[in-house]
Amino acid sequence: DPADNYKTFNIGKAQTRGLELGGEIRPIKGLRCFGAATYLETKALTDYQGIVLAGQSLLRRPQWDLSLGAEITPNDNWIYGLSASYLAGREDYDFNQGVRVALPDAVYFRAWIRRTLDEHSELSLRIENITNESTPTLAYGYAAQPRSFYLAYTRKF
């Protein structure tokens, strides 16, 4: 809601239906390939301030989310991975024009490296949105996560 500094609110009642399939294969030792596909249908069951009307799809939810990736484990201490996610069929609300608009499809890439230090600890680096894909300016308040780096140390007890 732009009059309230784009504060977000939940839709009173909504319905979500979909199908998600995923799988993985390990064609050779040290290689794991995986993928998933999600088909989603959303529907508002109540109106919300003229932005979403009962019967319309919910905003910003992709109708299709497809992902593929691979992980290479050259030895017991290292893991390298790369994946891509494709989002399609999203809509948003353009407050300037007062209408719903279709958002373009987008592809986001992620990479990670994990190093096992010993049987109880691990060091990892993950890079999200490698190509720094951006969300169109119409998606107020819900921009794509910019290229981000995450460094983590994990200890198992």
mmCIF file of C-alpha atoms in Angstrom, residues 4 17 20 32 41 43 91 112 122 126:
data_model
loop_
_atom_site.group_PDB
_atom_site.id
_atom_site.type_symbol
_atom_site.label_atom_id
_atom_site.label_comp_id
_atom_site.label_asym_id
_atom_site.label_seq_id
_atom_site.Cartn_x
_atom_site.Cartn_y
_atom_site.Cartn_z
ATOM 1 C CA ASP A 4 1.386 3.427 4.063
ATOM 2 C CA ARG A 17 -3.018 -25.271 -5.709
ATOM 3 C CA GLU A 20 5.713 -30.038 -7.697
ATOM 4 C CA ARG A 32 24.816 -35.347 -8.639
ATOM 5 C CA GLU A 41 -2.296 -21.661 -9.383
ATOM 6 C CA LYS A 43 -6.524 -17.231 -6.301
ATOM 7 C CA GLU A 91 2.062 -10.449 -12.103
ATOM 8 C CA TRP A 112 28.326 -22.933 -3.818
ATOM 9 C CA GLU A 122 32.518 -27.440 7.452
ATOM 10 C CA ARG A 126 27.335 -19.550 -1.471
#
